[in-house]
PDB file of C-alpha atoms in Angstrom:
ATOM      1  CA  UNK A 136      -0.211   0.165  -0.189  1.00  0.00           C
ATOM      2  CA  UNK A 137       2.934   2.692   0.696  1.00  0.00           C
ATOM      3  CA  UNK A 138       4.249   2.045  -2.771  1.00  0.00           C
ATOM      4  CA  UNK A 139       1.086   2.773  -4.374  1.00  0.00           C
ATOM      5  CA  UNK A 140       0.730   5.769  -2.169  1.00  0.00           C
ATOM      6  CA  UNK A 141       4.262   6.870  -3.145  1.00  0.00           C
ATOM      7  CA  UNK A 142       3.675   6.379  -6.886  1.00  0.00           C
ATOM      8  CA  UNK A 143       0.487   8.043  -7.021  1.00  0.00           C
ATOM      9  CA  UNK A 144       2.180  11.232  -5.190  1.00  0.00           C
ATOM     10  CA  UNK A 145       5.082  11.182  -7.590  1.00  0.00           C
ATOM     11  CA  UNK A 146       2.850  10.985 -10.830  1.00  0.00           C
ATOM     12  CA  UNK A 147       0.826  13.896  -9.255  1.00  0.00           C
ATOM     13  CA  UNK A 148       3.990  15.809  -8.654  1.00  0.00           C
ATOM     14  CA  UNK A 149       4.851  15.339 -12.544  1.00  0.00           C
ATOM     15  CA  UNK A 150       1.715  15.957 -13.839  1.00  0.00           C
ATOM     16  CA  UNK A 151       1.723  19.378 -12.011  1.00  0.00           C
ATOM     17  CA  UNK A 152       5.461  20.212 -12.830  1.00  0.00           C
ATOM     18  CA  UNK A 153       4.743  19.711 -16.492  1.00  0.00           C
ATOM     19  CA  UNK A 154       2.719  22.632 -17.137  1.00  0.00           C
ATOM     20  CA  UNK A 155       4.974  24.839 -15.242  1.00  0.00           C
ATOM     21  CA  UNK A 156       8.150  23.976 -17.406  1.00  0.00           C
ATOM     22  CA  UNK A 157       6.227  24.430 -20.857  1.00  0.00           C
ATOM     23  CA  UNK A 158       6.677  27.587 -22.497  1.00  0.00           C
ATOM     24  CA  UNK A 159       3.247  29.482 -22.032  1.00  0.00           C
ATOM     25  CA  UNK A 160       1.101  31.056 -24.816  1.00  0.00           C
ATOM     26  CA  UNK A 161       1.043  34.266 -23.174  1.00  0.00           C
ATOM     27  CA  UNK A 162       4.770  35.067 -24.213  1.00  0.00           C
ATOM     28  CA  UNK A 163       3.803  35.589 -27.668  1.00  0.00           C
ATOM     29  CA  UNK A 164       4.524  39.277 -27.626  1.00  0.00           C
ATOM     30  CA  UNK A 165       7.995  38.669 -26.078  1.00  0.00           C
ATOM     31  CA  UNK A 166       8.756  36.058 -28.635  1.00  0.00           C
ATOM     32  CA  UNK A 167       7.497  38.662 -31.333  1.00  0.00           C
ATOM     33  CA  UNK A 168       9.775  41.710 -29.759  1.00  0.00           C
ATOM     34  CA  UNK A 169      12.669  39.582 -29.592  1.00  0.00           C
ATOM     35  CA  UNK A 170      12.216  38.743 -33.401  1.00  0.00           C
ATOM     36  CA  UNK A 171      11.968  42.300 -34.667  1.00  0.00           C
ATOM     37  CA  UNK A 172      14.851  43.081 -32.346  1.00  0.00           C
ATOM     38  CA  UNK A 173      16.967  40.656 -34.279  1.00  0.00           C
ATOM     39  CA  UNK A 174      15.460  41.530 -37.612  1.00  0.00           C
ATOM     40  CA  UNK A 175      16.513  45.291 -37.024  1.00  0.00           C
ATOM     41  CA  UNK A 176      20.004  44.188 -35.714  1.00  0.00           C
ATOM     42  CA  UNK A 177      20.592  42.210 -39.136  1.00  0.00           C
ATOM     43  CA  UNK A 178      19.574  45.214 -41.191  1.00  0.00           C
ATOM     44  CA  UNK A 179      22.708  47.516 -39.428  1.00  0.00           C
ATOM     45  CA  UNK A 180      25.896  47.238 -41.321  1.00  0.00           C
ATOM     46  CA  UNK A 181      29.152  46.147 -39.783  1.00  0.00           C
ATOM     47  CA  UNK A 182      27.743  43.653 -37.216  1.00  0.00           C
ATOM     48  CA  UNK A 183      28.611  40.524 -39.204  1.00  0.00           C
ATOM     49  CA  UNK A 184      29.747  39.570 -42.271  1.00  0.00           C
ATOM     50  CA  UNK A 185      27.311  40.135 -45.057  1.00  0.00           C
ATOM     51  CA  UNK A 186      26.914  36.513 -46.180  1.00  0.00           C
ATOM     52  CA  UNK A 187      26.155  35.470 -42.578  1.00  0.00           C
ATOM     53  CA  UNK A 188      23.700  38.311 -42.409  1.00  0.00           C
ATOM     54  CA  UNK A 189      22.020  37.159 -45.381  1.00  0.00           C
ATOM     55  CA  UNK A 190      21.720  33.661 -44.421  1.00  0.00           C
ATOM     56  CA  UNK A 191      20.402  34.818 -41.081  1.00  0.00           C
ATOM     57  CA  UNK A 192      17.813  37.050 -42.918  1.00  0.00           C
ATOM     58  CA  UNK A 193      16.940  33.977 -44.934  1.00  0.00           C
ATOM     59  CA  UNK A 194      16.344  32.101 -41.661  1.00  0.00           C
ATOM     60  CA  UNK A 195      14.111  34.914 -40.362  1.00  0.00           C
ATOM     61  CA  UNK A 196      12.049  34.994 -43.458  1.00  0.00           C
ATOM     62  CA  UNK A 197      13.584  38.520 -44.828  1.00  0.00           C
ATOM     63  CA  UNK A 198      14.203  37.089 -48.528  1.00  0.00           C
ATOM     64  CA  UNK A 199      13.773  40.652 -50.210  1.00  0.00           C
ATOM     65  CA  UNK A 200      16.146  42.322 -47.685  1.00  0.00           C
ATOM     66  CA  UNK A 201      18.767  39.342 -48.186  1.00  0.00           C
ATOM     67  CA  UNK A 202      18.144  39.432 -51.963  1.00  0.00           C
ATOM     68  CA  UNK A 203      19.243  43.208 -52.182  1.00  0.00           C
ATOM     69  CA  UNK A 204      22.033  42.459 -49.542  1.00  0.00           C
ATOM     70  CA  UNK A 205      23.441  39.497 -51.671  1.00  0.00           C
ATOM     71  CA  UNK A 206      23.413  41.762 -55.023  1.00  0.00           C
ATOM     72  CA  UNK A 207      25.553  44.264 -53.700  1.00  0.00           C
ATOM     73  CA  UNK A 208      28.049  41.503 -52.230  1.00  0.00           C
ATOM     74  CA  UNK A 209      31.076  40.558 -54.216  1.00  0.00           C
ATOM     75  CA  UNK A 210      31.106  36.831 -55.317  1.00  0.00           C
ATOM     76  CA  UNK A 211      32.846  34.519 -52.840  1.00  0.00           C
ATOM     77  CA  UNK A 212      31.891  31.027 -51.638  1.00  0.00           C
ATOM     78  CA  UNK A 213      29.892  32.111 -48.732  1.00  0.00           C
ATOM     79  CA  UNK A 214      28.235  34.779 -50.971  1.00  0.00           C
ATOM     80  CA  UNK A 215      27.536  32.056 -53.757  1.00  0.00           C
ATOM     81  CA  UNK A 216      26.168  29.690 -51.020  1.00  0.00           C
ATOM     82  CA  UNK A 217      23.802  32.205 -49.537  1.00  0.00           C
ATOM     83  CA  UNK A 218      22.693  32.978 -52.966  1.00  0.00           C
ATOM     84  CA  UNK A 219      21.907  29.466 -53.516  1.00  0.00           C
ATOM     85  CA  UNK A 220      19.947  29.115 -50.617  1.00  0.00           C
ATOM     86  CA  UNK A 221      18.020  32.111 -51.588  1.00  0.00           C
ATOM     87  CA  UNK A 222      17.488  30.619 -55.144  1.00  0.00           C
ATOM     88  CA  UNK A 223      16.234  27.341 -53.633  1.00  0.00           C
ATOM     89  CA  UNK A 224      13.638  29.085 -51.550  1.00  0.00           C
ATOM     90  CA  UNK A 225      12.608  30.830 -54.521  1.00  0.00           C
ATOM     91  CA  UNK A 226      12.437  27.446 -56.375  1.00  0.00           C
ATOM     92  CA  UNK A 227      15.191  28.406 -58.929  1.00  0.00           C
ATOM     93  CA  UNK A 228      16.836  25.210 -58.507  1.00  0.00           C
ATOM     94  CA  UNK A 229      19.104  25.334 -61.534  1.00  0.00           C
ATOM     95  CA  UNK A 230      20.395  28.644 -60.594  1.00  0.00           C
ATOM     96  CA  UNK A 231      21.020  27.121 -57.200  1.00  0.00           C
ATOM     97  CA  UNK A 232      22.935  24.183 -58.585  1.00  0.00           C
ATOM     98  CA  UNK A 233      25.104  26.320 -60.529  1.00  0.00           C
ATOM     99  CA  UNK A 234      25.958  28.547 -57.783  1.00  0.00           C
ATOM    100  CA  UNK A 235      26.797  25.291 -55.490  1.00  0.00           C
ATOM    101  CA  UNK A 236      29.119  23.679 -58.514  1.00  0.00           C
ATOM    102  CA  UNK A 237      30.932  26.865 -58.439  1.00  0.00           C
ATOM    103  CA  UNK A 238      31.703  26.547 -55.091  1.00  0.00           C
ATOM    104  CA  UNK A 239      32.529  23.085 -55.142  1.00  0.00           C
ATOM    105  CA  UNK A 240      34.813  23.579 -58.109  1.00  0.00           C
ATOM    106  CA  UNK A 241      37.032  26.050 -56.046  1.00  0.00           C
ATOM    107  CA  UNK A 242      36.423  24.211 -52.480  1.00  0.00           C
ATOM    108  CA  UNK A 243      35.591  20.557 -52.899  1.00  0.00           C
ATOM    109  CA  UNK A 244      35.500  19.781 -49.551  1.00  0.00           C
ATOM    110  CA  UNK A 245      33.001  22.739 -48.428  1.00  0.00           C
ATOM    111  CA  UNK A 246      30.513  21.235 -45.857  1.00  0.00           C
ATOM    112  CA  UNK A 247      27.926  23.855 -46.412  1.00  0.00           C
ATOM    113  CA  UNK A 248      28.207  23.615 -50.143  1.00  0.00           C
ATOM    114  CA  UNK A 249      27.994  19.446 -50.074  1.00  0.00           C
ATOM    115  CA  UNK A 250      24.995  20.014 -47.734  1.00  0.00           C
ATOM    116  CA  UNK A 251      23.167  22.429 -50.338  1.00  0.00           C
ATOM    117  CA  UNK A 252      24.018  19.971 -53.180  1.00  0.00           C
ATOM    118  CA  UNK A 253      22.583  17.021 -51.396  1.00  0.00           C
ATOM    119  CA  UNK A 254      19.325  18.989 -50.621  1.00  0.00           C
ATOM    120  CA  UNK A 255      19.193  19.897 -54.366  1.00  0.00           C
ATOM    121  CA  UNK A 256      19.840  16.398 -55.296  1.00  0.00           C
ATOM    122  CA  UNK A 257      16.930  15.296 -53.012  1.00  0.00           C
ATOM    123  CA  UNK A 258      14.678  17.859 -54.721  1.00  0.00           C
ATOM    124  CA  UNK A 259      15.685  16.627 -58.250  1.00  0.00           C
ATOM    125  CA  UNK A 260      14.872  13.216 -56.695  1.00  0.00           C
ATOM    126  CA  UNK A 261      18.581  12.216 -57.525  1.00  0.00           C
ATOM    127  CA  UNK A 262      18.195  10.019 -54.344  1.00  0.00           C
ATOM    128  CA  UNK A 263      21.522   7.680 -54.864  1.00  0.00           C
ATOM    129  CA  UNK A 264      23.745  10.781 -55.760  1.00  0.00           C
ATOM    130  CA  UNK A 265      22.393  12.639 -52.830  1.00  0.00           C
ATOM    131  CA  UNK A 266      23.174   9.741 -50.708  1.00  0.00           C
ATOM    132  CA  UNK A 267      26.626   9.651 -51.934  1.00  0.00           C
ATOM    133  CA  UNK A 268      27.022  13.135 -51.037  1.00  0.00           C
ATOM    134  CA  UNK A 269      26.051  12.857 -47.586  1.00  0.00           C
ATOM    135  CA  UNK A 270      28.037   9.580 -46.984  1.00  0.00           C
ATOM    136  CA  UNK A 271      30.691  11.796 -48.174  1.00  0.00           C
ATOM    137  CA  UNK A 272      30.113  14.238 -45.385  1.00  0.00           C
ATOM    138  CA  UNK A 273      29.808  11.487 -43.149  1.00  0.00           C
ATOM    139  CA  UNK A 274      33.127  10.217 -44.025  1.00  0.00           C
ATOM    140  CA  UNK A 275      34.685  13.454 -43.018  1.00  0.00           C
ATOM    141  CA  UNK A 276      32.682  13.734 -39.845  1.00  0.00           C
ATOM    142  CA  UNK A 277      30.594  10.827 -38.429  1.00  0.00           C
ATOM    143  CA  UNK A 278      28.696  13.002 -36.151  1.00  0.00           C
ATOM    144  CA  UNK A 279      27.717  15.373 -38.634  1.00  0.00           C
ATOM    145  CA  UNK A 280      23.726  16.132 -37.353  1.00  0.00           C
ATOM    146  CA  UNK A 281      22.890  17.639 -40.697  1.00  0.00           C
ATOM    147  CA  UNK A 282      24.568  15.029 -42.858  1.00  0.00           C
ATOM    148  CA  UNK A 283      22.987  12.127 -40.644  1.00  0.00           C
ATOM    149  CA  UNK A 284      19.556  14.069 -41.093  1.00  0.00           C
ATOM    150  CA  UNK A 285      19.982  14.099 -44.818  1.00  0.00           C
ATOM    151  CA  UNK A 286      20.824  10.387 -45.062  1.00  0.00           C
ATOM    152  CA  UNK A 287      17.707   9.682 -42.760  1.00  0.00           C
ATOM    153  CA  UNK A 288      15.823  11.710 -45.264  1.00  0.00           C
ATOM    154  CA  UNK A 289      16.967   9.849 -48.370  1.00  0.00           C
ATOM    155  CA  UNK A 290      16.019   6.634 -46.547  1.00  0.00           C
ATOM    156  CA  UNK A 291      12.532   7.724 -45.752  1.00  0.00           C
ATOM    157  CA  UNK A 292      12.029   8.808 -49.173  1.00  0.00           C
ATOM    158  CA  UNK A 293      13.532   5.758 -50.586  1.00  0.00           C
ATOM    159  CA  UNK A 294      10.767   3.746 -48.103  1.00  0.00           C
ATOM    160  CA  UNK A 295      13.742   2.231 -46.435  1.00  0.00           C
ATOM    161  CA  UNK A 296      12.210   2.803 -42.877  1.00  0.00           C
ATOM    162  CA  UNK A 297      14.363   0.255 -41.124  1.00  0.00           C
ATOM    163  CA  UNK A 298      17.644   2.013 -42.218  1.00  0.00           C
ATOM    164  CA  UNK A 299      16.168   5.626 -41.604  1.00  0.00           C
ATOM    165  CA  UNK A 300      15.545   4.207 -37.949  1.00  0.00           C
ATOM    166  CA  UNK A 301      18.802   2.786 -37.763  1.00  0.00           C
ATOM    167  CA  UNK A 302      20.395   6.004 -38.712  1.00  0.00           C
ATOM    168  CA  UNK A 303      18.295   8.054 -36.363  1.00  0.00           C
ATOM    169  CA  UNK A 304      19.444   5.633 -33.342  1.00  0.00           C
ATOM    170  CA  UNK A 305      23.157   6.458 -34.375  1.00  0.00           C
TER     171      UNK A 305
END
């Protein structure tokens, strides 16, 4: 009997603690304020390198601002990768592929370029080539989470669910 009482008290405390740990829906205004503050900070010059700022703008949904910033940026591998990300978001996959290929021609082991190339290959439904690209990244760094996620997505698209699960458990 005491075990049952202790177990029920533990479950009750656990159930009372979970809502306290969860993010409350009343924090929406705080989140929006932080988002706007970060967006304004990105539009200030000199804080970060231009390609890094453009990437963060793309993450925050400032596509037009990122596009105008990238137009004024000199061609570099980082800038080309940012332009490729923007092209992918705008569904201009051929342009993105050309930009990634240009970066890989100069830097064949560029991790970000290889990840983008894998994502482009998935978009083109070239799953075998995408798997080769992702495994190339994993050979370089076996703990690369984004490459492992790419492999898992490829396995899911190939309907190899057991392999995808095994990849997720690594």
